[in-house]
XYZ file of C-alpha atoms in Angstrom:
381
model
C 55.283 -31.015 -30.005
C 56.896 -30.899 -26.536
C 54.298 -33.312 -25.084
C 55.032 -36.054 -27.630
C 58.144 -37.526 -25.812
C 56.197 -37.495 -22.539
C 53.320 -39.356 -24.139
C 55.707 -41.859 -25.744
C 57.534 -42.410 -22.437
C 54.228 -42.876 -20.594
C 53.067 -45.371 -23.225
C 56.315 -47.397 -23.115
C 56.475 -47.424 -19.322
C 52.831 -48.389 -18.745
C 52.876 -51.072 -21.454
C 56.116 -52.635 -20.177
C 55.080 -52.522 -16.501
C 51.667 -54.069 -17.276
C 53.354 -56.890 -19.244
C 55.697 -57.557 -16.335
C 52.850 -57.653 -13.837
C 51.195 -60.275 -16.026
C 54.433 -62.205 -16.687
C 57.529 -61.543 -14.575
C 59.662 -63.318 -17.232
C 58.635 -60.866 -19.958
C 61.478 -58.882 -21.611
C 60.476 -55.374 -20.563
C 63.732 -54.042 -19.038
C 64.767 -52.195 -22.192
C 61.408 -50.392 -22.521
C 61.361 -49.447 -18.824
C 64.872 -47.958 -19.074
C 64.060 -46.179 -22.365
C 60.966 -44.580 -20.799
C 63.113 -43.499 -17.813
C 65.740 -41.936 -20.094
C 63.135 -40.018 -22.103
C 61.657 -38.647 -18.893
C 65.063 -37.575 -17.553
C 65.813 -35.795 -20.862
C 62.486 -33.921 -20.755
C 62.525 -33.278 -16.990
C 59.181 -35.080 -16.670
C 59.252 -35.232 -12.865
C 55.896 -36.937 -12.354
C 56.844 -39.471 -15.030
C 60.245 -40.078 -13.357
C 58.569 -40.931 -10.057
C 56.535 -43.593 -11.912
C 59.644 -44.932 -13.719
C 61.720 -45.103 -10.512
C 58.899 -46.944 -8.743
C 58.404 -49.411 -11.618
C 62.176 -50.103 -11.988
C 62.509 -50.633 -8.217
C 59.685 -53.179 -8.401
C 61.181 -54.816 -11.490
C 64.675 -55.281 -9.906
C 63.385 -56.224 -6.416
C 63.753 -60.009 -6.947
C 66.632 -60.201 -9.422
C 68.865 -57.219 -8.579
C 68.347 -55.739 -5.117
C 71.152 -53.155 -5.386
C 69.492 -51.661 -8.475
C 66.073 -51.941 -6.836
C 67.448 -50.020 -3.800
C 69.131 -47.483 -6.085
C 65.838 -46.678 -7.828
C 63.995 -46.701 -4.501
C 66.457 -44.082 -3.193
C 65.967 -42.010 -6.378
C 62.212 -42.299 -5.894
C 62.589 -41.105 -2.285
C 64.994 -38.285 -3.166
C 62.865 -36.987 -6.048
C 59.607 -37.236 -4.073
C 61.163 -35.297 -1.153
C 62.511 -32.671 -3.545
C 59.102 -32.097 -5.069
C 57.082 -32.791 -1.869
C 55.147 -35.720 -3.273
C 54.247 -37.466 -0.025
C 52.547 -40.413 -1.718
C 55.675 -41.233 -3.726
C 57.828 -40.570 -0.631
C 55.850 -43.133 1.358
C 56.173 -45.628 -1.476
C 59.961 -45.084 -1.572
C 60.266 -45.491 2.217
C 58.153 -48.636 2.128
C 60.447 -50.070 -0.585
C 63.625 -49.140 1.332
C 62.304 -50.725 4.541
C 62.011 -54.029 2.664
C 65.490 -53.622 1.129
C 67.236 -52.642 4.401
C 67.976 -54.251 7.731
C 68.899 -53.363 11.301
C 68.929 -49.738 12.423
C 68.635 -48.480 8.877
C 65.352 -50.341 8.395
C 64.115 -48.949 11.761
C 65.019 -45.413 10.707
C 63.167 -45.804 7.428
C 60.219 -47.303 9.336
C 60.191 -44.433 11.869
C 60.325 -41.936 9.034
C 57.533 -43.796 7.236
C 55.311 -43.800 10.338
C 55.939 -40.106 10.996
C 55.207 -39.140 7.391
C 52.210 -41.424 7.174
C 50.768 -39.903 10.392
C 51.413 -36.439 8.998
C 49.775 -37.354 5.703
C 46.818 -38.876 7.548
C 46.471 -35.756 9.685
C 46.630 -33.582 6.598
C 44.133 -35.826 4.867
C 41.896 -35.648 7.923
C 42.332 -31.883 8.014
C 41.439 -31.692 4.326
C 38.488 -33.989 4.935
C 37.392 -31.827 7.860
C 37.835 -28.723 5.737
C 35.717 -30.223 2.963
C 33.219 -31.452 5.550
C 33.055 -27.952 7.031
C 32.664 -26.478 3.558
C 29.933 -29.003 2.826
C 28.307 -28.321 6.227
C 28.513 -24.565 5.676
C 27.045 -25.008 2.209
C 24.242 -27.203 3.541
C 23.567 -24.702 6.337
C 23.613 -21.908 3.773
C 21.117 -23.845 1.657
C 18.982 -24.439 4.746
C 19.122 -20.728 5.529
C 18.160 -19.985 1.931
C 15.310 -22.500 2.119
C 14.314 -21.082 5.501
C 14.410 -17.560 4.102
C 12.401 -18.680 1.091
C 9.917 -20.383 3.406
C 9.780 -17.234 5.551
C 9.255 -15.108 2.450
C 6.567 -17.520 1.296
C 4.868 -17.270 4.683
C 5.172 -13.486 4.593
C 3.739 -13.424 1.070
C 0.938 -15.720 2.237
C 0.280 -13.486 5.250
C 0.404 -10.425 3.004
C -2.055 -12.067 0.613
C -4.287 -13.034 3.539
C -4.089 -9.463 4.849
C -4.877 -8.149 1.366
C -7.820 -10.545 1.119
C -9.034 -9.467 4.566
C -8.784 -5.804 3.532
C -10.709 -6.542 0.322
C -13.352 -8.524 2.229
C -13.600 -5.788 4.880
C -13.907 -3.166 2.125
C -16.619 -5.187 0.402
C -18.450 -5.631 3.702
C -18.081 -1.900 4.337
C -19.440 -1.093 0.876
C -22.326 -3.535 1.363
C -23.094 -2.032 4.780
C -22.905 1.482 3.328
C -25.183 0.533 0.439
C -27.477 -1.206 2.899
C -27.542 1.906 5.097
C -28.285 4.084 2.061
C -31.017 1.688 0.985
C -32.526 1.621 4.476
C -32.309 5.405 4.720
C -34.005 5.771 1.344
C -36.553 3.074 2.234
C -37.441 4.647 5.586
C -37.541 8.113 4.062
C -39.899 6.879 1.349
C -41.982 5.074 3.939
C -42.028 8.211 6.072
C -43.200 10.216 3.057
C -45.911 7.684 2.308
C -47.018 7.652 5.936
C -47.057 11.455 5.982
C -49.186 11.526 2.818
C -51.550 8.932 4.317
C -51.822 10.925 7.559
C -52.588 14.120 5.643
C -55.161 12.224 3.580
C -56.749 10.716 6.720
C -56.878 14.152 8.353
C -58.493 15.680 5.271
C -61.019 12.851 5.085
C -61.813 13.220 8.793
C -62.283 16.988 8.386
C -64.494 16.354 5.364
C -66.640 13.928 7.350
C -66.962 16.292 10.313
C -67.895 19.226 8.078
C -70.388 17.179 6.094
C -71.979 15.184 8.899
C -72.018 17.895 11.555
C -71.414 21.449 10.407
C -73.159 21.336 7.009
C -76.118 19.380 8.336
C -76.496 21.772 11.296
C -76.442 24.809 8.994
C -78.955 23.133 6.678
C -81.275 22.321 9.602
C -81.055 25.895 10.962
C -81.651 27.314 7.480
C -84.709 25.057 7.039
C -86.132 26.038 10.449
C -85.638 29.800 9.858
C -86.823 29.871 6.273
C -90.562 30.518 7.146
C -89.802 33.433 9.497
C -86.364 34.856 8.631
C -85.780 37.577 6.040
C -84.625 36.404 2.609
C -81.120 38.010 2.894
C -80.474 36.017 6.091
C -81.564 32.781 4.392
C -79.339 33.594 1.379
C -76.340 34.130 3.651
C -77.018 30.869 5.443
C -77.322 29.095 2.091
C -74.016 30.621 0.977
C -72.342 29.350 4.161
C -73.937 25.939 3.631
C -72.642 25.741 0.023
C -69.147 26.753 1.122
C -69.040 24.100 3.831
C -70.314 21.527 1.328
C -67.546 22.533 -1.115
C -64.922 22.203 1.624
C -66.323 18.769 2.434
C -66.146 17.708 -1.214
C -62.602 19.021 -1.604
C -61.467 16.798 1.261
C -63.659 13.752 0.621
C -62.414 10.176 0.237
C -60.519 9.265 -2.973
C -60.966 5.951 -4.752
C -57.382 4.922 -5.707
C -58.483 1.629 -7.262
C -59.587 0.836 -10.838
C -62.109 3.727 -10.797
C -59.447 6.307 -9.929
C -59.272 7.992 -13.353
C -63.071 8.200 -13.586
C -63.261 9.904 -10.186
C -60.415 12.280 -11.065
C -62.042 13.370 -14.326
C -65.382 13.857 -12.536
C -63.751 16.108 -9.920
C -61.982 18.167 -12.592
C -65.238 18.545 -14.503
C -67.272 19.463 -11.401
C -64.782 22.204 -10.554
C -64.897 23.759 -14.021
C -67.081 26.901 -14.136
C -70.142 26.810 -16.418
C -68.668 29.480 -18.693
C -65.254 27.757 -19.048
C -64.112 24.866 -21.218
C -61.954 21.975 -19.893
C -59.562 20.089 -22.231
C -57.806 16.938 -20.952
C -55.253 14.987 -23.003
C -53.098 11.878 -22.482
C -54.989 10.599 -19.434
C -55.588 7.196 -21.067
C -51.915 6.794 -22.039
C -50.822 6.652 -18.404
C -50.555 3.261 -16.718
C -52.415 4.304 -13.552
C -52.325 0.771 -12.117
C -48.552 0.881 -11.540
C -48.731 4.236 -9.711
C -48.950 3.910 -5.925
C -52.036 4.997 -3.970
C -50.064 7.775 -2.226
C -49.016 9.280 -5.577
C -52.546 9.015 -6.939
C -53.795 10.912 -3.891
C -51.219 13.676 -4.421
C -52.060 13.986 -8.160
C -55.761 14.109 -7.318
C -55.380 16.743 -4.577
C -52.941 18.897 -6.614
C -55.202 19.071 -9.678
C -58.232 19.592 -7.441
C -56.395 22.438 -5.683
C -55.490 24.061 -9.018
C -59.056 23.788 -10.295
C -60.502 25.268 -7.076
C -57.920 28.058 -7.194
C -58.823 28.769 -10.831
C -62.568 28.699 -10.065
C -62.223 31.129 -7.154
C -59.681 33.589 -8.510
C -58.710 33.414 -12.206
C -62.010 33.758 -14.144
C -60.538 31.619 -16.936
C -62.593 30.554 -19.948
C -60.238 27.706 -20.979
C -58.393 25.123 -18.882
C -56.026 22.515 -20.393
C -54.490 19.572 -18.547
C -52.150 17.062 -20.222
C -50.607 13.795 -18.954
C -47.576 11.891 -20.323
C -45.103 9.270 -19.166
C -41.399 9.707 -19.998
C -39.211 6.921 -18.680
C -40.000 6.595 -15.001
C -41.576 10.034 -14.703
C -45.190 11.183 -14.877
C -45.434 14.650 -16.471
C -48.518 16.772 -15.774
C -49.015 20.175 -17.348
C -51.779 22.564 -16.286
C -52.625 25.864 -17.990
C -55.536 28.284 -18.001
C -56.395 31.604 -19.662
C -57.270 33.361 -16.412
C -55.958 36.617 -15.042
C -52.732 34.983 -13.830
C -50.596 35.752 -10.796
C -47.772 38.229 -10.373
C -45.353 36.233 -8.203
C -42.920 39.147 -8.044
C -45.483 41.246 -6.185
C -47.009 38.643 -3.909
C -46.290 35.334 -2.233
C -47.996 32.127 -3.246
C -51.529 31.684 -2.010
C -52.371 28.935 0.429
C -53.683 26.718 -2.374
C -50.569 27.092 -4.532
C -48.353 26.556 -1.501
C -50.252 23.322 -0.833
C -49.661 22.257 -4.452
C -45.938 22.851 -4.060
C -45.741 21.021 -0.725
C -47.633 18.006 -2.053
C -45.400 17.645 -5.133
C -42.221 18.000 -3.057
C -43.508 15.332 -0.658
C -43.067 12.874 -3.572
C -39.592 14.179 -4.378
C -41.107 15.613 -7.541
C -40.382 18.769 -9.526
C -42.625 21.777 -10.009
C -42.538 24.998 -11.994
C -45.031 27.886 -11.973
C -45.245 30.236 -14.972
C -47.574 33.225 -14.759
C -47.886 36.949 -15.175
C -50.836 39.018 -14.172
C -53.301 39.172 -17.069
C -51.478 36.480 -19.096
C -52.823 33.202 -17.773
C -51.362 30.626 -15.444
C -49.213 27.507 -16.130
C -47.854 24.745 -13.916
C -45.547 21.931 -15.065
C -45.073 19.005 -12.688
C -42.952 15.866 -12.799
C -43.443 12.932 -10.412
C -41.319 9.742 -10.169
C -43.444 6.604 -10.684
């Protein structure tokens, strides 16, 4: 190939020059000249610069004219192809092979070129230094930007965490407010039920201890002298006041609650009517609050009194059951019923409704005139 003569010339030249450096008496002239000829034939300019330099060195001590000749060729070729390193080497060789003004001229030229080369080298060094500085600054900017982005991401994450924490706190506060609202509303309901119960008990006590006793005492005093119809009317008033007192008397909400409830239901059943109660023993009355027991007691008492006064029923059925967290109570009788489309609820039925709603319970009346009366109630427990 075309590179083979160049490789051969390079091999011959380097081998011969190395031998000569080791032994100046070595026979290397023929190989140095052969390498030079091969390079001239193949226009191997870089190789020729090496050959001219080596031949100038080789002839420096034994043939100065030839040494100068090759030094001049080295200088001429290096100038032609702007190889400043080879040009400096040629000038340095010619300074040593010249004298007088000629040596000074070569020296001046050497100094000028060397300064120029040094300036160029410095310029190149400065250029590379600037490139390196710019690259380092660029890397610093990149690192700074990355650090800034990292800080921004950290701040964003912190902001996100603060938003999440604030949201959680808001949710907790909202739930807490809802809980407190529900708690206070329930407490208000309980307090309202207790106040109603206390008022009823106080009325019962006043009627029993004062009004009923006064009527009884007057009736007893007038009995020897007053006509029988007057005494009968007084007795009727006395019995009515006693009934009112019983309807509003104290309620035992403790372990004897169910016994007292059943006794009240039985006492309010007319002699010619039958009372059927189911499921009362399946209810866990102990877990039901006192306020709810009071409402259940008063509601059923109100229904029984209403039935006794108005319906003329011969059969009354009351059933209890627990479904989940609800207490279901169903009341029904075979009385004359109520036509709700033609009239508003009586005071007793309105009281029943109000009491159930005070517990956030549910209530449904079913009745038609002449077809009995039904009430279904559901109370949370």
